[in-house]
mmCIF file of C-alpha atoms in Angstrom:
data_model
loop_
_atom_site.group_PDB
_atom_site.id
_atom_site.type_symbol
_atom_site.label_atom_id
_atom_site.label_comp_id
_atom_site.label_asym_id
_atom_site.label_seq_id
_atom_site.Cartn_x
_atom_site.Cartn_y
_atom_site.Cartn_z
ATOM 1 C CA UNK A 831 0.000 0.000 0.000
ATOM 2 C CA UNK A 832 2.820 2.405 0.866
ATOM 3 C CA UNK A 833 4.604 1.777 -2.424
ATOM 4 C CA UNK A 834 1.381 2.147 -4.426
ATOM 5 C CA UNK A 835 0.770 5.476 -2.702
ATOM 6 C CA UNK A 836 4.256 6.664 -3.657
ATOM 7 C CA UNK A 837 3.732 5.541 -7.251
ATOM 8 C CA UNK A 838 0.430 7.426 -7.458
ATOM 9 C CA UNK A 839 2.130 10.548 -6.129
ATOM 10 C CA UNK A 840 4.837 10.095 -8.752
ATOM 11 C CA UNK A 841 2.186 9.873 -11.448
ATOM 12 C CA UNK A 842 0.494 13.043 -10.238
ATOM 13 C CA UNK A 843 3.785 14.928 -10.205
ATOM 14 C CA UNK A 844 4.501 13.827 -13.757
ATOM 15 C CA UNK A 845 1.080 15.099 -14.746
ATOM 16 C CA UNK A 846 1.959 18.489 -13.288
ATOM 17 C CA UNK A 847 5.553 18.914 -14.338
ATOM 18 C CA UNK A 848 5.836 16.886 -17.563
ATOM 19 C CA UNK A 849 8.456 14.378 -18.608
ATOM 20 C CA UNK A 850 12.242 14.599 -18.769
ATOM 21 C CA UNK A 851 12.121 17.268 -21.448
ATOM 22 C CA UNK A 852 10.327 19.571 -19.027
ATOM 23 C CA UNK A 853 7.482 20.118 -21.482
ATOM 24 C CA UNK A 854 3.946 19.977 -20.121
ATOM 25 C CA UNK A 855 1.863 17.019 -21.286
ATOM 26 C CA UNK A 856 -1.902 16.580 -21.004
ATOM 27 C CA UNK A 857 -3.209 13.103 -20.205
ATOM 28 C CA UNK A 858 -6.746 11.944 -20.853
ATOM 29 C CA UNK A 859 -7.100 9.644 -17.852
ATOM 30 C CA UNK A 860 -5.266 7.924 -14.990
ATOM 31 C CA UNK A 861 -4.212 4.995 -17.196
ATOM 32 C CA UNK A 862 -2.365 7.388 -19.527
ATOM 33 C CA UNK A 863 -0.546 8.844 -16.513
ATOM 34 C CA UNK A 864 0.438 5.403 -15.221
ATOM 35 C CA UNK A 865 1.891 4.487 -18.608
ATOM 36 C CA UNK A 866 4.514 7.203 -18.154
ATOM 37 C CA UNK A 867 5.873 5.691 -14.940
ATOM 38 C CA UNK A 868 8.726 3.985 -16.770
ATOM 39 C CA UNK A 869 9.878 4.512 -20.325
ATOM 40 C CA UNK A 870 12.901 3.944 -22.542
ATOM 41 C CA UNK A 871 15.307 6.688 -23.555
ATOM 42 C CA UNK A 872 18.773 6.852 -25.159
ATOM 43 C CA UNK A 873 21.532 7.648 -22.661
ATOM 44 C CA UNK A 874 25.060 8.595 -23.761
ATOM 45 C CA UNK A 875 27.970 8.041 -21.376
ATOM 46 C CA UNK A 876 31.660 8.244 -22.368
ATOM 47 C CA UNK A 877 30.698 8.532 -26.021
ATOM 48 C CA UNK A 878 28.578 5.368 -26.020
ATOM 49 C CA UNK A 879 24.791 5.567 -26.446
ATOM 50 C CA UNK A 880 22.704 2.828 -24.824
ATOM 51 C CA UNK A 881 18.948 2.531 -24.347
ATOM 52 C CA UNK A 882 17.967 2.701 -20.672
ATOM 53 C CA UNK A 883 14.762 2.877 -18.649
ATOM 54 C CA UNK A 884 13.816 6.028 -16.734
ATOM 55 C CA UNK A 885 11.606 5.716 -13.664
ATOM 56 C CA UNK A 886 10.303 8.730 -11.688
ATOM 57 C CA UNK A 887 11.286 7.563 -8.210
ATOM 58 C CA UNK A 888 14.285 6.233 -6.302
ATOM 59 C CA UNK A 889 14.079 2.483 -5.777
ATOM 60 C CA UNK A 890 14.370 0.399 -2.593
ATOM 61 C CA UNK A 891 12.490 -0.033 0.673
ATOM 62 C CA UNK A 892 14.526 2.826 2.117
ATOM 63 C CA UNK A 893 15.794 4.908 -0.812
ATOM 64 C CA UNK A 894 19.040 6.757 -0.383
ATOM 65 C CA UNK A 895 21.128 8.724 -0.031
ATOM 66 C CA UNK A 896 19.853 11.454 2.254
ATOM 67 C CA UNK A 897 21.562 14.625 1.000
ATOM 68 C CA UNK A 898 21.924 17.477 3.489
ATOM 69 C CA UNK A 899 22.602 20.751 1.687
ATOM 70 C CA UNK A 900 23.362 23.007 4.675
ATOM 71 C CA UNK A 901 19.830 22.368 5.940
ATOM 72 C CA UNK A 902 20.403 24.084 9.300
ATOM 73 C CA UNK A 903 21.072 27.429 7.642
ATOM 74 C CA UNK A 904 18.824 29.306 5.214
ATOM 75 C CA UNK A 905 20.350 30.250 1.899
ATOM 76 C CA UNK A 906 21.318 28.846 -1.487
ATOM 77 C CA UNK A 907 24.165 26.933 -3.121
ATOM 78 C CA UNK A 908 25.291 26.979 -6.757
ATOM 79 C CA UNK A 909 26.170 23.629 -8.340
ATOM 80 C CA UNK A 910 26.877 22.295 -11.819
ATOM 81 C CA UNK A 911 23.848 20.657 -13.406
ATOM 82 C CA UNK A 912 22.762 19.517 -16.873
ATOM 83 C CA UNK A 913 19.945 20.539 -19.177
ATOM 84 C CA UNK A 914 19.376 16.867 -20.036
ATOM 85 C CA UNK A 915 20.421 13.625 -18.367
ATOM 86 C CA UNK A 916 20.379 11.836 -21.720
ATOM 87 C CA UNK A 917 23.708 13.324 -22.815
ATOM 88 C CA UNK A 918 25.877 15.220 -20.349
ATOM 89 C CA UNK A 919 27.188 17.796 -22.809
ATOM 90 C CA UNK A 920 25.235 20.879 -21.728
ATOM 91 C CA UNK A 921 26.370 21.853 -18.207
ATOM 92 C CA UNK A 922 24.657 24.827 -16.591
ATOM 93 C CA UNK A 923 25.042 26.673 -13.315
ATOM 94 C CA UNK A 924 22.117 25.926 -11.013
ATOM 95 C CA UNK A 925 21.458 27.614 -7.683
ATOM 96 C CA UNK A 926 19.368 25.493 -5.308
ATOM 97 C CA UNK A 927 17.919 26.119 -1.869
ATOM 98 C CA UNK A 928 19.464 24.734 1.300
ATOM 99 C CA UNK A 929 17.551 21.765 2.689
ATOM 100 C CA UNK A 930 17.260 17.988 2.961
ATOM 101 C CA UNK A 931 17.157 16.363 -0.484
ATOM 102 C CA UNK A 932 15.441 12.975 -0.386
ATOM 103 C CA UNK A 933 12.160 11.603 -1.828
ATOM 104 C CA UNK A 934 10.597 11.521 1.655
ATOM 105 C CA UNK A 935 11.869 14.908 2.804
ATOM 106 C CA UNK A 936 9.209 17.341 3.991
ATOM 107 C CA UNK A 937 11.504 20.374 4.010
ATOM 108 C CA UNK A 938 11.202 22.975 1.270
ATOM 109 C CA UNK A 939 13.888 22.530 -1.364
ATOM 110 C CA UNK A 940 14.351 22.965 -5.120
ATOM 111 C CA UNK A 941 13.382 19.463 -6.275
ATOM 112 C CA UNK A 942 10.694 18.981 -8.890
ATOM 113 C CA UNK A 943 11.157 15.214 -9.047
ATOM 114 C CA UNK A 944 13.532 12.282 -8.532
ATOM 115 C CA UNK A 945 14.548 9.831 -11.289
ATOM 116 C CA UNK A 946 16.358 6.503 -11.568
ATOM 117 C CA UNK A 947 18.055 5.300 -14.765
ATOM 118 C CA UNK A 948 18.384 1.498 -15.024
ATOM 119 C CA UNK A 949 19.206 -1.115 -17.690
ATOM 120 C CA UNK A 950 16.418 -2.358 -19.939
ATOM 121 C CA UNK A 951 14.662 -5.548 -18.825
ATOM 122 C CA UNK A 952 12.010 -6.879 -21.207
ATOM 123 C CA UNK A 953 10.552 -10.395 -20.988
ATOM 124 C CA UNK A 954 8.619 -12.512 -23.492
ATOM 125 C CA UNK A 955 6.101 -15.144 -22.402
ATOM 126 C CA UNK A 956 7.003 -18.516 -23.913
ATOM 127 C CA UNK A 957 3.549 -19.911 -23.176
ATOM 128 C CA UNK A 958 0.348 -19.031 -21.350
ATOM 129 C CA UNK A 959 1.188 -18.479 -17.693
ATOM 130 C CA UNK A 960 0.053 -16.780 -14.499
ATOM 131 C CA UNK A 961 2.042 -13.888 -13.059
ATOM 132 C CA UNK A 962 0.483 -13.123 -9.698
ATOM 133 C CA UNK A 963 -3.170 -12.356 -10.554
ATOM 134 C CA UNK A 964 -2.409 -11.614 -14.214
ATOM 135 C CA UNK A 965 -2.924 -14.054 -17.079
ATOM 136 C CA UNK A 966 -0.044 -13.756 -19.534
ATOM 137 C CA UNK A 967 -0.487 -15.221 -23.017
ATOM 138 C CA UNK A 968 2.196 -16.782 -25.206
ATOM 139 C CA UNK A 969 4.036 -14.044 -27.074
ATOM 140 C CA UNK A 970 3.099 -11.275 -24.630
ATOM 141 C CA UNK A 971 5.999 -8.961 -23.801
ATOM 142 C CA UNK A 972 6.434 -7.334 -20.394
ATOM 143 C CA UNK A 973 8.590 -4.243 -20.901
ATOM 144 C CA UNK A 974 10.543 -1.818 -18.704
ATOM 145 C CA UNK A 975 10.703 -4.108 -15.672
ATOM 146 C CA UNK A 976 12.128 -2.225 -12.680
ATOM 147 C CA UNK A 977 12.511 -2.927 -8.985
ATOM 148 C CA UNK A 978 10.140 -1.245 -6.527
ATOM 149 C CA UNK A 979 10.742 -2.476 -2.974
ATOM 150 C CA UNK A 980 10.329 -5.482 -0.680
ATOM 151 C CA UNK A 981 10.868 -7.956 -3.524
ATOM 152 C CA UNK A 982 8.292 -6.387 -5.858
ATOM 153 C CA UNK A 983 8.827 -5.207 -9.421
ATOM 154 C CA UNK A 984 6.649 -3.481 -11.973
ATOM 155 C CA UNK A 985 6.481 -3.586 -15.742
ATOM 156 C CA UNK A 986 4.321 -2.574 -18.681
ATOM 157 C CA UNK A 987 1.988 -5.092 -20.316
ATOM 158 C CA UNK A 988 -0.118 -4.014 -23.294
ATOM 159 C CA UNK A 989 -0.039 -0.330 -22.325
ATOM 160 C CA UNK A 990 -0.870 -0.892 -18.671
ATOM 161 C CA UNK A 991 1.271 -1.172 -15.578
ATOM 162 C CA UNK A 992 1.373 -4.383 -13.541
ATOM 163 C CA UNK A 993 3.082 -5.223 -10.241
ATOM 164 C CA UNK A 994 4.426 -8.632 -9.219
ATOM 165 C CA UNK A 995 7.116 -10.325 -7.158
ATOM 166 C CA UNK A 996 10.398 -10.015 -9.042
ATOM 167 C CA UNK A 997 11.291 -13.698 -8.633
ATOM 168 C CA UNK A 998 8.004 -14.824 -10.222
ATOM 169 C CA UNK A 999 9.211 -13.314 -13.491
ATOM 170 C CA UNK A 1000 13.000 -13.153 -13.358
ATOM 171 C CA UNK A 1001 13.557 -16.665 -11.997
ATOM 172 C CA UNK A 1002 10.877 -18.401 -14.075
ATOM 173 C CA UNK A 1003 12.861 -19.260 -17.204
ATOM 174 C CA UNK A 1004 10.388 -22.002 -18.064
ATOM 175 C CA UNK A 1005 7.628 -19.474 -18.826
ATOM 176 C CA UNK A 1006 9.483 -16.199 -19.500
ATOM 177 C CA UNK A 1007 12.529 -15.322 -21.595
ATOM 178 C CA UNK A 1008 14.710 -12.248 -21.037
ATOM 179 C CA UNK A 1009 15.016 -10.345 -24.309
ATOM 180 C CA UNK A 1010 18.486 -9.085 -25.102
ATOM 181 C CA UNK A 1011 21.601 -9.348 -22.974
ATOM 182 C CA UNK A 1012 21.513 -8.657 -19.239
ATOM 183 C CA UNK A 1013 23.647 -5.692 -18.103
ATOM 184 C CA UNK A 1014 24.863 -7.265 -14.876
ATOM 185 C CA UNK A 1015 27.682 -4.769 -14.316
ATOM 186 C CA UNK A 1016 25.641 -1.637 -14.961
ATOM 187 C CA UNK A 1017 24.894 0.475 -11.888
ATOM 188 C CA UNK A 1018 21.694 2.529 -11.641
ATOM 189 C CA UNK A 1019 21.966 6.310 -11.783
ATOM 190 C CA UNK A 1020 19.905 8.523 -9.482
ATOM 191 C CA UNK A 1021 19.054 12.069 -10.492
ATOM 192 C CA UNK A 1022 17.300 15.093 -9.040
ATOM 193 C CA UNK A 1023 15.295 17.285 -11.407
ATOM 194 C CA UNK A 1024 15.382 20.756 -9.869
ATOM 195 C CA UNK A 1025 14.133 24.294 -10.389
ATOM 196 C CA UNK A 1026 17.150 26.591 -10.370
ATOM 197 C CA UNK A 1027 16.980 30.071 -8.862
ATOM 198 C CA UNK A 1028 18.248 31.390 -12.219
ATOM 199 C CA UNK A 1029 14.852 30.473 -13.693
ATOM 200 C CA UNK A 1030 15.664 27.308 -15.646
ATOM 201 C CA UNK A 1031 15.275 23.623 -14.745
ATOM 202 C CA UNK A 1032 18.115 21.116 -14.686
ATOM 203 C CA UNK A 1033 19.300 17.664 -13.602
ATOM 204 C CA UNK A 1034 21.827 16.944 -10.832
ATOM 205 C CA UNK A 1035 23.148 13.448 -10.122
ATOM 206 C CA UNK A 1036 23.011 12.447 -6.454
ATOM 207 C CA UNK A 1037 26.716 11.533 -6.311
ATOM 208 C CA UNK A 1038 27.748 14.887 -7.805
ATOM 209 C CA UNK A 1039 25.669 16.803 -5.271
ATOM 210 C CA UNK A 1040 27.160 14.790 -2.406
ATOM 211 C CA UNK A 1041 30.677 15.715 -3.567
ATOM 212 C CA UNK A 1042 29.954 19.440 -3.276
ATOM 213 C CA UNK A 1043 31.707 21.258 -0.416
ATOM 214 C CA UNK A 1044 29.321 21.850 2.476
ATOM 215 C CA UNK A 1045 27.024 18.959 1.529
ATOM 216 C CA UNK A 1046 26.751 16.020 3.928
ATOM 217 C CA UNK A 1047 25.380 12.503 3.608
ATOM 218 C CA UNK A 1048 22.666 11.475 6.046
ATOM 219 C CA UNK A 1049 20.566 8.466 6.966
ATOM 220 C CA UNK A 1050 16.955 7.570 7.743
ATOM 221 C CA UNK A 1051 15.855 6.781 11.278
ATOM 222 C CA UNK A 1052 12.311 5.513 11.899
ATOM 223 C CA UNK A 1053 10.581 7.189 14.854
ATOM 224 C CA UNK A 1054 8.174 4.289 15.286
ATOM 225 C CA UNK A 1055 5.067 6.477 15.070
ATOM 226 C CA UNK A 1056 4.161 5.367 11.547
ATOM 227 C CA UNK A 1057 5.676 3.613 8.546
ATOM 228 C CA UNK A 1058 6.543 6.938 6.923
ATOM 229 C CA UNK A 1059 7.471 8.904 10.045
ATOM 230 C CA UNK A 1060 11.230 9.349 9.716
ATOM 231 C CA UNK A 1061 13.914 11.534 11.160
ATOM 232 C CA UNK A 1062 16.742 12.566 8.862
ATOM 233 C CA UNK A 1063 20.129 12.275 10.550
ATOM 234 C CA UNK A 1064 23.286 13.772 9.106
ATOM 235 C CA UNK A 1065 26.649 12.091 9.481
ATOM 236 C CA UNK A 1066 29.385 14.218 11.111
#
């Protein structure tokens, strides 16, 4: 339930702010919004262009890192960002507000949305099979499979999103075949899409922001009051 709530919030934010290009997009209904939750895009790194999957949230039960940008003092910080995360050839100066940068942070900051870039995982059904409550027919293709949390994944099937335990698909080679070659050594990228004080919007990678002077890495600490009631602690 918690993850579904986060996904719905992600969908609503996409509806408001648009996709990676920053352009506004009008959707006819909730199903159209859900279809945008993960999608393929070309990503160029070190001169090599590879198709990846973009997802508008950070994965894991407890996503990280917690990024503390001088949160105890009001003000701003200027960092290097990019106009597009597809190809990192257009760096721009971007001034962001001090604060805690994390998908669950309640402090005011400059984030519009959070994104994860992962390798493509598409699967083809070799025969009619059940995947959780879904009936999958021979030849059906489940595209853009990404990890959610607590052993659950999601993917797109015939223009709709479905959720299932990852092992039910990825470890069932009798019924499902991975299309293409697995990118076992590829690490996910996590990005923050932010509104810069200069007036433009840009992308900052989490690792780059953490390397900025004055920025500290923090952790999550559950207060026990509710599943989403967390304190953000900063490492010395």
